[in-house]
Amino acid sequence: MGKRRLVSTALVSGIVMLSALTGCGKDTATQPAASTKPVETQAAAAPTPKPADPVKLKLAMWDAKGDITFWQDKVKEYTKLKPNVTVEVEKVPDNGGQYLKVRLAANDLPDLFYLKPAHMQIYKQSLLPLDDLNGAKNNKFPAKIDGKILGAPLVSFSEFVYFHPSVFKELNLEVPKTLPELMSTMEKIKTNGKYTPIAIGGKEDWTFYPFMEFGPHILSGDENYLATLAKTPEPFGDGSTFDKVGKVIKEMSSKKLAGPDALSISFDQSTQLFESKKAAMIAAGQWYYGDYANRVKTDEDLGVFPLPFRSSESEPLTAMTLSDMNIGINKNSKNVEEAKAFFEWMFSKDVYQGYINNAQQFSTINGVNSEIPFFNKWTEKYPFKPFIYSATDEAFAKVSGAAQFDFKKAAQEIYSGKPIETLEKDLNNKWKKAVESNK
């Protein structure tokens, strides 16, 4: 492209010069021949602008609610605005952080990348502070570490139980409003024998997160639950909120409320069960709605209600609400300024409006509201109070890392049949040592 511009500029300059030499008098034949010597008083031709150097940025993400497809299409628009910049959308094979940890160790992080709130501490030394960027300043839930904004979430969302209203009507079931009612509802569905009560892709431990990662947190009533855990030497014993949810998971396993062998199916297989109406329910965040709608093509037989982590209706009904898909910039990128410019474009009003409408989740940007008629309908029918999830506590990150603890893996072990008492004793021993070493 650079060569074409130089040739075109030279050709235009030649035509202009020729016009100047031949078009000045009415009778050009009587004019003296033009001198071949340079005219010193003639203004020098303007230098040809040097084409901007080509830049290639990498934006890495896991595929949540069709984000890969959306951004792959959208970055083409960015290249039209800045022809020298191309943006490669790179798919991260997991959202648990393992893939990027390998890239971090190799000092090969992408220019921009998605991060879970709980992983911000791991990458903070490699993240560029975003405090001066509008996309961070206008964000409702900026991820702050040590007083600096290191990530700007694209979405905020709540957690729900998705269900088929037609199945509930067929079996004469009411939407459960308490945890005991939820367990009773699942048993009634199991007894009928036509449907799997709730689909869980237990082969992948992360699919237990609505129960074990969020359940103990909500039952504690403490939005700073993780920070509190980091100061508690033995938090996993009998009667703890962890223990209460663990017993729920054990009961689901022993009664096969998630099917005959939930540990043998993947998340994709669990969604296939639900979407084909072989399962009555599935627990997931708002992010799942788009996937369902894209595959089923209609939400006519789809409803949601908050996962009722309470023992009686006299207690407040809350639902875990959190921000996610934090966009971080690699401070060691070879193209930091271009990465910052692209970050700002991602969060610009028109671009972000399209993204959040596609995501069908709540907006994180002041002045931009998401159009989510489905969730407006069902949250009006089954209202709840948002329970804000705080996942960036540094002490928890250190203690849980030292104790090699993961809520979701623990849930998978319980579901597989490991005795809760044995698991809790082992966890408490490791946790106590980790807490003491962190003092």
Short mmCIF file of C-alpha atoms in Angstrom, two decimals:
data_model
loop_
_atom_site.label_atom_id
_atom_site.label_comp_id
_atom_site.label_asym_id
_atom_site.label_seq_id
_atom_site.Cartn_x
_atom_site.Cartn_y
_atom_site.Cartn_z
CA MET A 1 0.00 0.00 0.00
CA GLY A 2 2.88 2.37 0.75
CA LYS A 3 4.24 1.96 -2.81
CA ARG A 4 0.87 2.71 -4.32
CA ARG A 5 0.61 5.92 -2.34
CA LEU A 6 4.09 7.06 -3.45
CA VAL A 7 3.34 6.38 -7.12
CA SER A 8 0.00 8.15 -6.91
CA THR A 9 1.54 11.18 -5.20
CA ALA A 10 4.33 11.40 -7.76
CA LEU A 11 1.85 11.21 -10.63
CA VAL A 12 -0.37 13.92 -9.18
CA SER A 13 2.67 16.15 -8.55
CA GLY A 14 3.78 15.69 -12.18
CA ILE A 15 0.37 16.65 -13.51
CA VAL A 16 0.23 19.74 -11.31
CA MET A 17 3.73 20.82 -12.44
CA LEU A 18 2.85 20.24 -16.10
CA SER A 19 -0.28 22.34 -15.73
CA ALA A 20 1.71 25.14 -14.18
CA LEU A 21 4.21 25.12 -17.09
CA THR A 22 1.71 24.89 -19.94
CA GLY A 23 -1.44 26.63 -18.82
CA CYS A 24 -0.34 30.12 -17.79
CA GLY A 25 -0.72 32.19 -21.01
CA LYS A 26 -3.39 32.43 -23.68
CA ASP A 27 -0.77 31.94 -26.44
CA THR A 28 1.51 29.27 -25.16
CA ALA A 29 3.40 29.06 -28.48
CA THR A 30 4.91 32.53 -27.97
CA GLN A 31 6.14 31.71 -24.49
CA PRO A 32 9.86 31.03 -23.99
CA ALA A 33 10.81 27.46 -23.32
CA ALA A 34 10.87 26.56 -19.69
CA SER A 35 14.31 26.37 -18.16
CA THR A 36 15.48 22.97 -17.17
CA LYS A 37 17.36 24.50 -14.26
CA PRO A 38 15.64 24.45 -10.86
CA VAL A 39 13.98 27.71 -9.87
CA GLU A 40 15.29 28.62 -6.46
CA THR A 41 12.25 30.72 -5.59
CA GLN A 42 9.84 27.87 -6.32
CA ALA A 43 8.31 26.38 -3.19
CA ALA A 44 9.55 22.88 -2.39
CA ALA A 45 6.99 20.09 -2.80
CA ALA A 46 5.39 18.93 0.48
CA PRO A 47 6.95 15.69 1.72
CA THR A 48 4.81 12.59 1.28
CA PRO A 49 3.41 11.52 4.67
CA LYS A 50 5.05 8.34 5.85
CA PRO A 51 2.49 5.53 6.20
CA ALA A 52 1.90 4.50 9.80
CA ASP A 53 3.76 1.37 10.76
CA PRO A 54 1.52 -1.73 10.81
CA VAL A 55 0.43 -2.83 14.28
CA LYS A 56 -1.06 -6.16 15.29
CA LEU A 57 -2.84 -6.47 18.62
CA LYS A 58 -4.04 -9.64 20.30
CA LEU A 59 -7.27 -9.64 22.31
CA ALA A 60 -7.62 -12.92 24.23
CA MET A 61 -10.93 -14.10 25.67
CA TRP A 62 -12.93 -17.16 26.50
CA ASP A 63 -16.15 -17.61 24.56
CA ALA A 64 -18.91 -16.35 26.83
CA LYS A 65 -22.28 -15.56 25.26
CA GLY A 66 -20.85 -15.39 21.79
CA ASP A 67 -18.18 -12.85 22.69
CA ILE A 68 -15.73 -14.42 20.22
CA THR A 69 -18.11 -13.96 17.29
CA PHE A 70 -19.12 -10.45 18.33
CA TRP A 71 -15.57 -9.14 18.64
CA GLN A 72 -14.29 -10.95 15.57
CA ASP A 73 -16.87 -9.04 13.54
CA LYS A 74 -16.39 -5.78 15.42
CA VAL A 75 -12.61 -5.51 15.11
CA LYS A 76 -13.03 -5.31 11.33
CA GLU A 77 -14.69 -1.93 11.90
CA TYR A 78 -11.72 -0.83 13.95
CA THR A 79 -9.32 -1.66 11.14
CA LYS A 80 -11.42 0.52 8.82
CA LEU A 81 -10.94 3.39 11.26
CA LYS A 82 -7.23 2.67 11.69
CA PRO A 83 -6.03 0.78 8.58
CA ASN A 84 -2.58 0.15 10.03
CA VAL A 85 -4.01 -1.70 13.05
CA THR A 86 -5.32 -5.26 12.94
CA VAL A 87 -6.72 -6.97 16.00
CA GLU A 88 -6.61 -10.74 16.35
CA VAL A 89 -9.27 -12.19 18.63
CA GLU A 90 -7.64 -15.15 20.34
CA LYS A 91 -9.75 -17.81 22.03
CA VAL A 92 -8.60 -18.81 25.52
CA PRO A 93 -9.47 -22.50 25.97
CA ASP A 94 -10.55 -22.11 29.60
CA ASN A 95 -11.84 -19.41 31.94
CA GLY A 96 -10.14 -20.92 34.96
CA GLY A 97 -6.91 -19.07 34.27
CA GLN A 98 -4.57 -22.01 33.58
CA TYR A 99 -3.88 -21.10 29.96
CA LEU A 100 -2.99 -17.51 30.74
CA LYS A 101 -0.86 -18.58 33.70
CA VAL A 102 1.36 -20.46 31.28
CA ARG A 103 1.54 -17.37 29.07
CA LEU A 104 2.34 -15.23 32.13
CA ALA A 105 5.23 -17.51 33.10
CA ALA A 106 6.60 -17.28 29.55
CA ASN A 107 6.21 -13.47 29.52
CA ASP A 108 3.95 -13.90 26.51
CA LEU A 109 0.65 -12.37 27.59
CA PRO A 110 -1.64 -10.95 24.87
CA ASP A 111 -1.91 -7.17 24.48
CA LEU A 112 -5.41 -7.16 25.98
CA PHE A 113 -7.20 -10.03 27.68
CA TYR A 114 -10.24 -11.08 29.72
CA LEU A 115 -9.72 -11.71 33.42
CA LYS A 116 -11.95 -13.11 36.13
CA PRO A 117 -12.14 -10.87 39.22
CA ALA A 118 -10.63 -13.64 41.34
CA HIS A 119 -7.58 -13.80 39.05
CA MET A 120 -6.68 -10.11 39.15
CA GLN A 121 -4.17 -10.62 41.97
CA ILE A 122 -2.28 -13.22 39.94
CA TYR A 123 -1.64 -10.85 37.04
CA LYS A 124 -1.40 -7.50 38.80
CA GLN A 125 2.35 -7.13 38.26
CA SER A 126 1.82 -7.43 34.51
CA LEU A 127 -1.21 -5.16 34.22
CA LEU A 128 -1.18 -1.55 33.08
CA PRO A 129 -2.96 0.93 35.40
CA LEU A 130 -6.07 2.21 33.63
CA ASP A 131 -7.01 5.12 35.91
CA ASP A 132 -6.58 7.76 33.19
CA LEU A 133 -8.68 5.95 30.57
CA ASN A 134 -12.34 6.86 30.09
CA GLY A 135 -13.35 3.21 29.77
CA ALA A 136 -12.15 2.70 33.34
CA LYS A 137 -13.24 6.03 34.80
CA ASN A 138 -16.80 5.59 33.51
CA ASN A 139 -17.04 2.00 34.75
CA LYS A 140 -19.36 1.24 37.67
CA PHE A 141 -17.28 -1.71 38.90
CA PRO A 142 -13.60 -1.00 38.17
CA ALA A 143 -11.27 -3.70 39.48
CA LYS A 144 -8.96 -1.92 41.88
CA ILE A 145 -5.85 -3.53 43.28
CA ASP A 146 -3.62 -1.59 45.66
CA GLY A 147 -5.54 1.59 44.84
CA LYS A 148 -5.08 1.32 41.05
CA ILE A 149 -7.61 0.32 38.41
CA LEU A 150 -6.16 -2.73 36.69
CA GLY A 151 -9.27 -4.04 34.98
CA ALA A 152 -12.55 -2.76 33.57
CA PRO A 153 -15.39 -5.31 33.46
CA LEU A 154 -17.53 -5.56 30.35
CA VAL A 155 -20.56 -7.00 32.12
CA SER A 156 -22.32 -7.30 35.42
CA PHE A 157 -24.86 -10.04 35.98
CA SER A 158 -26.82 -12.06 38.47
CA GLU A 159 -27.04 -15.80 38.94
CA PHE A 160 -30.26 -17.71 38.27
CA VAL A 161 -31.90 -21.07 37.95
CA TYR A 162 -33.20 -21.40 34.39
CA PHE A 163 -36.31 -23.57 34.08
CA HIS A 164 -38.95 -24.69 31.61
CA PRO A 165 -42.33 -23.25 32.70
CA SER A 166 -44.14 -25.94 30.66
CA VAL A 167 -42.48 -28.68 32.73
CA PHE A 168 -43.41 -26.98 35.99
CA LYS A 169 -47.00 -26.61 34.75
CA GLU A 170 -47.14 -30.24 33.61
CA LEU A 171 -45.92 -31.47 36.99
CA ASN A 172 -47.95 -28.92 38.97
CA LEU A 173 -44.87 -27.34 40.54
CA GLU A 174 -44.38 -23.87 42.01
CA VAL A 175 -41.15 -21.93 41.73
CA PRO A 176 -39.19 -22.70 44.94
CA LYS A 177 -38.55 -19.76 47.24
CA THR A 178 -36.26 -21.46 49.79
CA LEU A 179 -33.46 -24.02 49.68
CA PRO A 180 -35.64 -26.79 51.25
CA GLU A 181 -38.31 -26.05 48.62
CA LEU A 182 -35.70 -26.32 45.85
CA MET A 183 -34.61 -29.74 47.08
CA SER A 184 -38.24 -30.85 47.37
CA THR A 185 -38.98 -29.63 43.83
CA MET A 186 -36.05 -31.59 42.44
CA GLU A 187 -37.19 -34.75 44.24
CA LYS A 188 -40.71 -34.40 42.80
CA ILE A 189 -39.28 -34.10 39.29
CA LYS A 190 -37.05 -37.12 39.90
CA THR A 191 -40.02 -39.17 41.18
CA ASN A 192 -42.02 -38.39 38.04
CA GLY A 193 -39.19 -39.96 36.01
CA LYS A 194 -39.72 -38.02 32.78
CA TYR A 195 -37.10 -35.32 33.30
CA THR A 196 -33.69 -34.87 34.93
CA PRO A 197 -34.38 -32.39 37.75
CA ILE A 198 -31.31 -30.21 37.18
CA ALA A 199 -28.53 -30.48 34.59
CA ILE A 200 -24.94 -30.22 35.84
CA GLY A 201 -21.89 -30.84 33.66
CA GLY A 202 -19.93 -32.21 36.60
CA LYS A 203 -17.08 -33.49 34.44
CA GLU A 204 -15.88 -29.85 34.49
CA ASP A 205 -15.50 -28.72 38.10
CA TRP A 206 -16.31 -25.07 37.33
CA THR A 207 -19.95 -25.98 36.66
CA PHE A 208 -20.48 -26.33 40.42
CA TYR A 209 -19.75 -22.63 40.95
CA PRO A 210 -23.41 -21.49 41.39
CA PHE A 211 -23.67 -23.80 44.37
CA MET A 212 -20.32 -24.05 46.12
CA GLU A 213 -18.54 -20.85 45.09
CA PHE A 214 -21.55 -18.59 45.70
CA GLY A 215 -23.72 -20.54 48.14
CA PRO A 216 -21.52 -20.29 51.26
CA HIS A 217 -20.87 -16.65 50.42
CA ILE A 218 -24.58 -15.76 50.27
CA LEU A 219 -25.53 -17.84 53.31
CA SER A 220 -22.90 -15.97 55.33
CA GLY A 221 -24.65 -12.65 54.64
CA ASP A 222 -21.18 -11.11 54.42
CA GLU A 223 -20.27 -9.48 51.11
CA ASN A 224 -16.64 -9.53 52.30
CA TYR A 225 -16.87 -13.25 53.02
CA LEU A 226 -13.60 -14.07 51.25
CA ALA A 227 -11.68 -11.47 53.23
CA THR A 228 -13.18 -12.90 56.42
CA LEU A 229 -12.16 -16.43 55.42
CA ALA A 230 -8.57 -15.28 54.97
CA LYS A 231 -8.48 -14.35 58.67
CA THR A 232 -10.24 -17.47 59.98
CA PRO A 233 -7.94 -20.41 60.82
CA GLU A 234 -10.52 -23.22 60.48
CA PRO A 235 -13.56 -22.01 58.49
CA PHE A 236 -14.77 -25.30 57.00
CA GLY A 237 -16.09 -27.25 59.96
CA ASP A 238 -19.50 -28.59 60.89
CA GLY A 239 -22.19 -25.89 60.78
CA SER A 240 -20.19 -23.55 58.54
CA THR A 241 -21.85 -22.19 55.43
CA PHE A 242 -19.41 -24.31 53.41
CA ASP A 243 -20.63 -27.36 55.31
CA LYS A 244 -24.31 -26.51 54.68
CA VAL A 245 -23.82 -26.23 50.93
CA GLY A 246 -21.59 -29.29 50.91
CA LYS A 247 -24.44 -31.34 52.39
CA VAL A 248 -26.82 -30.03 49.72
CA ILE A 249 -24.38 -31.18 47.02
CA LYS A 250 -23.98 -34.56 48.74
CA GLU A 251 -27.77 -35.01 48.79
CA MET A 252 -28.04 -34.06 45.11
CA SER A 253 -25.41 -36.69 44.35
CA SER A 254 -26.82 -39.51 46.49
CA LYS A 255 -30.34 -38.97 45.12
CA LYS A 256 -29.07 -38.48 41.57
CA LEU A 257 -30.96 -35.21 41.23
CA ALA A 258 -28.61 -34.15 38.43
CA GLY A 259 -29.01 -37.38 36.52
CA PRO A 260 -27.54 -40.87 36.81
CA ASP A 261 -23.92 -39.77 36.32
CA ALA A 262 -23.47 -36.00 36.27
CA LEU A 263 -19.70 -36.38 36.64
CA SER A 264 -19.44 -38.00 33.24
CA ILE A 265 -20.98 -35.17 31.22
CA SER A 266 -19.50 -31.85 30.15
CA PHE A 267 -21.08 -28.43 30.45
CA ASP A 268 -22.02 -28.50 26.76
CA GLN A 269 -23.75 -31.82 27.26
CA SER A 270 -25.62 -30.47 30.28
CA THR A 271 -26.91 -27.52 28.26
CA GLN A 272 -28.01 -29.93 25.52
CA LEU A 273 -30.03 -31.84 28.10
CA PHE A 274 -31.73 -28.65 29.24
CA GLU A 275 -32.24 -27.17 25.78
CA SER A 276 -33.83 -30.39 24.51
CA LYS A 277 -36.19 -30.36 27.54
CA LYS A 278 -34.75 -33.55 28.97
CA ALA A 279 -33.80 -31.56 32.09
CA ALA A 280 -36.17 -29.23 33.91
CA MET A 281 -33.57 -26.80 35.29
CA ILE A 282 -29.99 -25.61 35.01
CA ALA A 283 -28.13 -23.13 37.23
CA ALA A 284 -26.09 -20.46 35.46
CA GLY A 285 -25.53 -16.74 35.19
CA GLN A 286 -27.21 -14.25 32.89
CA TRP A 287 -24.50 -15.02 30.37
CA TYR A 288 -26.21 -18.31 29.49
CA TYR A 289 -29.35 -16.69 28.08
CA GLY A 290 -27.70 -15.67 24.80
CA ASP A 291 -26.34 -19.16 24.20
CA TYR A 292 -29.77 -20.65 24.83
CA ALA A 293 -31.57 -18.17 22.57
CA ASN A 294 -29.05 -18.66 19.76
CA ARG A 295 -29.44 -22.42 19.79
CA VAL A 296 -33.13 -22.84 20.62
CA LYS A 297 -34.17 -19.76 18.60
CA THR A 298 -36.89 -18.85 21.08
CA ASP A 299 -37.25 -18.14 24.80
CA GLU A 300 -40.96 -18.96 24.84
CA ASP A 301 -40.49 -21.88 27.23
CA LEU A 302 -37.75 -20.37 29.36
CA GLY A 303 -37.93 -18.70 32.74
CA VAL A 304 -35.56 -17.78 35.57
CA PHE A 305 -35.69 -17.45 39.32
CA PRO A 306 -32.94 -16.70 41.87
CA LEU A 307 -31.21 -19.71 43.40
CA PRO A 308 -32.86 -19.46 46.84
CA PHE A 309 -30.05 -19.66 49.37
CA ARG A 310 -32.26 -19.18 52.45
CA SER A 311 -34.00 -21.55 54.82
CA SER A 312 -37.27 -19.62 55.20
CA GLU A 313 -39.20 -16.84 53.46
CA SER A 314 -38.69 -14.59 56.47
CA GLU A 315 -35.05 -14.17 55.37
CA PRO A 316 -34.18 -11.82 52.51
CA LEU A 317 -34.00 -13.40 49.06
CA THR A 318 -30.73 -12.43 47.43
CA ALA A 319 -28.93 -13.41 44.24
CA MET A 320 -25.23 -13.26 43.62
CA THR A 321 -24.47 -10.23 41.45
CA LEU A 322 -21.00 -9.61 40.14
CA SER A 323 -18.97 -8.03 37.39
CA ASP A 324 -16.96 -10.11 34.96
CA MET A 325 -14.91 -10.14 31.77
CA ASN A 326 -12.43 -7.60 33.11
CA ILE A 327 -10.39 -6.17 30.27
CA GLY A 328 -6.74 -5.82 31.27
CA ILE A 329 -3.87 -4.40 29.26
CA ASN A 330 -0.46 -6.05 29.28
CA LYS A 331 1.92 -3.33 30.47
CA ASN A 332 4.75 -5.11 28.65
CA SER A 333 2.96 -4.98 25.31
CA LYS A 334 5.07 -3.72 22.41
CA ASN A 335 2.11 -1.55 21.42
CA VAL A 336 0.84 -0.12 24.69
CA GLU A 337 -0.48 3.13 23.19
CA GLU A 338 -2.39 1.31 20.46
CA ALA A 339 -3.74 -1.14 23.07
CA LYS A 340 -4.99 1.81 25.14
CA ALA A 341 -6.64 3.34 22.08
CA PHE A 342 -8.38 0.06 21.27
CA PHE A 343 -9.49 -0.31 24.92
CA GLU A 344 -11.11 3.12 24.73
CA TRP A 345 -12.85 2.16 21.49
CA MET A 346 -14.24 -1.04 23.07
CA PHE A 347 -15.88 1.01 25.80
CA SER A 348 -17.03 3.87 23.55
CA LYS A 349 -20.80 4.35 23.71
CA ASP A 350 -21.83 2.99 20.30
CA VAL A 351 -19.53 -0.02 20.38
CA TYR A 352 -20.31 -0.90 23.99
CA GLN A 353 -24.07 -0.47 23.49
CA GLY A 354 -23.98 -3.10 20.76
CA TYR A 355 -21.90 -5.41 22.92
CA ILE A 356 -24.06 -5.22 26.04
CA ASN A 357 -27.28 -5.69 24.08
CA ASN A 358 -25.76 -8.77 22.47
CA ALA A 359 -24.57 -10.04 25.86
CA GLN A 360 -28.01 -9.53 27.46
CA GLN A 361 -26.37 -8.65 30.75
CA PHE A 362 -26.31 -5.53 32.88
CA SER A 363 -24.19 -2.60 31.73
CA THR A 364 -21.06 -1.59 33.63
CA ILE A 365 -20.75 1.80 31.92
CA ASN A 366 -22.44 4.91 33.27
CA GLY A 367 -24.88 6.31 30.74
CA VAL A 368 -25.30 3.03 28.83
CA ASN A 369 -28.32 0.87 29.66
CA SER A 370 -28.72 -2.66 28.36
CA GLU A 371 -31.92 -3.74 26.64
CA ILE A 372 -32.87 -6.98 28.44
CA PRO A 373 -36.65 -7.53 28.17
CA PHE A 374 -36.38 -11.21 29.12
CA PHE A 375 -34.71 -10.55 32.46
CA ASN A 376 -36.86 -7.51 33.17
CA LYS A 377 -39.92 -9.74 32.82
CA TRP A 378 -38.76 -12.52 35.12
CA THR A 379 -37.05 -10.40 37.77
CA GLU A 380 -40.28 -8.43 38.15
CA LYS A 381 -42.11 -11.72 38.71
CA TYR A 382 -39.47 -13.11 41.11
CA PRO A 383 -37.70 -10.09 42.60
CA PHE A 384 -34.55 -10.33 44.71
CA LYS A 385 -31.94 -8.16 46.35
CA PRO A 386 -28.52 -8.14 44.62
CA PHE A 387 -25.71 -9.62 46.68
CA ILE A 388 -22.48 -8.00 45.51
CA TYR A 389 -19.58 -10.39 45.08
CA SER A 390 -16.15 -9.12 46.12
CA ALA A 391 -13.51 -11.41 44.64
CA THR A 392 -10.28 -9.41 44.55
CA ASP A 393 -9.16 -9.68 48.17
CA GLU A 394 -5.37 -10.09 48.22
CA ALA A 395 -5.24 -11.99 51.50
CA PHE A 396 -7.77 -14.55 50.27
CA ALA A 397 -5.80 -14.99 47.05
CA LYS A 398 -2.63 -15.69 49.04
CA VAL A 399 -4.22 -17.98 51.62
CA SER A 400 -6.31 -19.98 49.15
CA GLY A 401 -3.29 -20.33 46.88
CA ALA A 402 -1.08 -21.57 49.70
CA ALA A 403 -3.80 -23.99 50.83
CA GLN A 404 -4.41 -25.10 47.23
CA PHE A 405 -8.10 -24.53 47.80
CA ASP A 406 -10.79 -24.16 45.16
CA PHE A 407 -14.52 -24.13 46.01
CA LYS A 408 -15.47 -25.77 42.73
CA LYS A 409 -12.96 -28.62 43.01
CA ALA A 410 -14.16 -29.24 46.56
CA ALA A 411 -17.75 -29.49 45.28
CA GLN A 412 -16.71 -31.97 42.62
CA GLU A 413 -14.97 -34.12 45.25
CA ILE A 414 -18.08 -34.07 47.45
CA TYR A 415 -20.29 -35.00 44.51
CA SER A 416 -17.94 -37.87 43.66
CA GLY A 417 -18.50 -39.32 47.13
CA LYS A 418 -15.62 -38.05 49.27
CA PRO A 419 -16.86 -37.76 52.89
CA ILE A 420 -17.46 -34.13 53.82
CA GLU A 421 -15.91 -34.59 57.25
CA THR A 422 -12.68 -35.92 55.73
CA LEU A 423 -12.55 -33.11 53.19
CA GLU A 424 -13.22 -30.41 55.79
CA LYS A 425 -10.59 -31.76 58.17
CA ASP A 426 -8.00 -31.74 55.39
CA LEU A 427 -9.03 -28.25 54.26
CA ASN A 428 -8.91 -26.86 57.79
CA ASN A 429 -5.40 -28.20 58.37
CA LYS A 430 -4.08 -26.61 55.17
CA TRP A 431 -6.05 -23.42 55.68
CA LYS A 432 -4.83 -22.90 59.24
CA LYS A 433 -1.19 -23.16 58.15
CA ALA A 434 -1.82 -20.78 55.25
CA VAL A 435 -3.53 -18.19 57.49
CA GLU A 436 -0.71 -18.30 60.04
CA SER A 437 1.96 -17.92 57.35
CA ASN A 438 0.13 -14.91 55.92
CA LYS A 439 0.20 -12.94 59.19
#
